[in-house]
XYZ file of C-alpha atoms in Angstrom:
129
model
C 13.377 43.908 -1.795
C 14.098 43.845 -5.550
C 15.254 47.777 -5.490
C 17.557 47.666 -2.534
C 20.625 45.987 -3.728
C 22.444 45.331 -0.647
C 19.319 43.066 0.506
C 19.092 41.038 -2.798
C 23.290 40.711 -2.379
C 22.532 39.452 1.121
C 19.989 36.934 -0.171
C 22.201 36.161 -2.956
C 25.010 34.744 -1.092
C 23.138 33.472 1.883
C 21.579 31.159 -0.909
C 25.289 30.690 -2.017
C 26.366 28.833 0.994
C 24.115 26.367 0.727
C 23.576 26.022 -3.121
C 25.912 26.290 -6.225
C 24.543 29.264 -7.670
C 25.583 31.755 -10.592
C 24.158 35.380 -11.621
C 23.232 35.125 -14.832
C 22.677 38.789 -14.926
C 19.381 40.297 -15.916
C 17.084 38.208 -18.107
C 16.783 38.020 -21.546
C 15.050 34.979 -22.328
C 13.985 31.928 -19.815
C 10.852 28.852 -20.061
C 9.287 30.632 -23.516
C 9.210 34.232 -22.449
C 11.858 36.966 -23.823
C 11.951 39.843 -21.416
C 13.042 43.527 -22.854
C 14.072 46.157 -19.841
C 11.730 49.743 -20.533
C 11.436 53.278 -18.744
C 9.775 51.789 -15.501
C 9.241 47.957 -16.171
C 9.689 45.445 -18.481
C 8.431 43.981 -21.911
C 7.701 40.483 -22.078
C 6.755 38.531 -24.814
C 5.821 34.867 -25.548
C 6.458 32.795 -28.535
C 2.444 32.616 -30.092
C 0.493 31.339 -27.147
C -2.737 31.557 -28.840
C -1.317 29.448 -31.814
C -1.341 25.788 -29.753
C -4.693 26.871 -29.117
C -5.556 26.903 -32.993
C -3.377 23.848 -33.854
C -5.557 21.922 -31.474
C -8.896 23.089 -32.940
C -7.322 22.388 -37.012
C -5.947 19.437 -35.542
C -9.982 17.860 -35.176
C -10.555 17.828 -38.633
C -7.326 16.997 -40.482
C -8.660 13.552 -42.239
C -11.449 15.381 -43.270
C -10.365 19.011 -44.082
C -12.785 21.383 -46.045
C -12.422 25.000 -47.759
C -13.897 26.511 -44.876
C -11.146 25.104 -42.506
C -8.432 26.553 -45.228
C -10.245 29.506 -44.754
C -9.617 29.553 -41.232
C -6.393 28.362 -41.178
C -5.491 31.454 -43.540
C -7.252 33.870 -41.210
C -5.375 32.376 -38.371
C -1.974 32.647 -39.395
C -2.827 36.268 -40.665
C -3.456 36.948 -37.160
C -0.356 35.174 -35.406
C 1.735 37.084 -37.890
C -0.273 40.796 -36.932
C 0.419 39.867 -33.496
C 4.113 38.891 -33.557
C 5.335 42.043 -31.632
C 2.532 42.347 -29.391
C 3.144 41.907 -25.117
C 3.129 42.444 -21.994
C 4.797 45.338 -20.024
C 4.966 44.834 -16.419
C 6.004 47.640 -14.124
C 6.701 49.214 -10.434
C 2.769 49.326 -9.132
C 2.209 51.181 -6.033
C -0.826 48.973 -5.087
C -1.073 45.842 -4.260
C -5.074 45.131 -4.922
C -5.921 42.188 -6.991
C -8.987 42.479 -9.356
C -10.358 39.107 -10.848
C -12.518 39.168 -13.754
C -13.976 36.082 -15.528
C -16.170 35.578 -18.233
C -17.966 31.797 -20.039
C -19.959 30.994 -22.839
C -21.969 27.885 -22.276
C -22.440 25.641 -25.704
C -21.405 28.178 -27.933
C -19.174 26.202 -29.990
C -21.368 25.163 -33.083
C -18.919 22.255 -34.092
C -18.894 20.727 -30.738
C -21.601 22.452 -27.926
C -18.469 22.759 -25.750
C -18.503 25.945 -23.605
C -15.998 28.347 -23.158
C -14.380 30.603 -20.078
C -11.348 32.447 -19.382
C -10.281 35.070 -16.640
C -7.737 37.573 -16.040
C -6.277 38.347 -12.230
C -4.677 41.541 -11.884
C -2.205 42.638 -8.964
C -2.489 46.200 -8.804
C -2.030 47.095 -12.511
C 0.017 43.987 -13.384
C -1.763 41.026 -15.122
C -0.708 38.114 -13.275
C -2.387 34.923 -14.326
């Protein structure tokens, strides 16, 4: 549906009649995510989502911060900053098989014993969650 124009018109104004609707045009930046069109797909990008990730961890010892934490902290931002431009390009896929892969770590933590997992669902070659 997305490549055939006349059916997204169609849609479009069928959705038109019953709601107040406006094209915006193509998408630049919407809820956190900056899209950038490329040969075949398009470039997405999200404002540091691994940072509220570290903020929460730093954020467990801040009345009782120590070197190594600074230490941390440093080698953190080094790596938000090294991954400013980094992304994801999603493009045309011809199939339409999802592939799941998870993976868990179970007490590894040594500050807390709390385990870890996290997973990645592809739609053909699109990462989708």
């Amino acid at each position: 549906m997305g490549s055939d124009s006349d059916l997204v018109m169609s849609l479009f104004n069928r959705l038109a009649e019953v709601f107040k609707v406006r094209d915006l045009g193509s998408p630049h930046f919407f809820l956190g995510i900056e899209t950038v069109p490329v040969d075949g797909g398009h470039y997405l990008t999200i404002a540091c989502p691994d940072l509220s990730y570290a903020v929460n961890r730093f954020c467990q010892f801040m009345h009782a911060p120590t070197e190594a934490h600074w230490s941390d902290l440093k080698r953190v931002l080094r790596y938000v900053k090294g991954t400013m431009t980094y992304g994801l390009c999603v493009s045309k896929s011809d199939s339409v098989v999802i592939h799941a892969f998870s993976d868990s770590d179970y007490a590894s933590c040594p500050v807390d014993k709390k385990s870890t997992s996290g997973f990645a669902v592809f739609l053909g070659s699109n990462l989708i969650s």
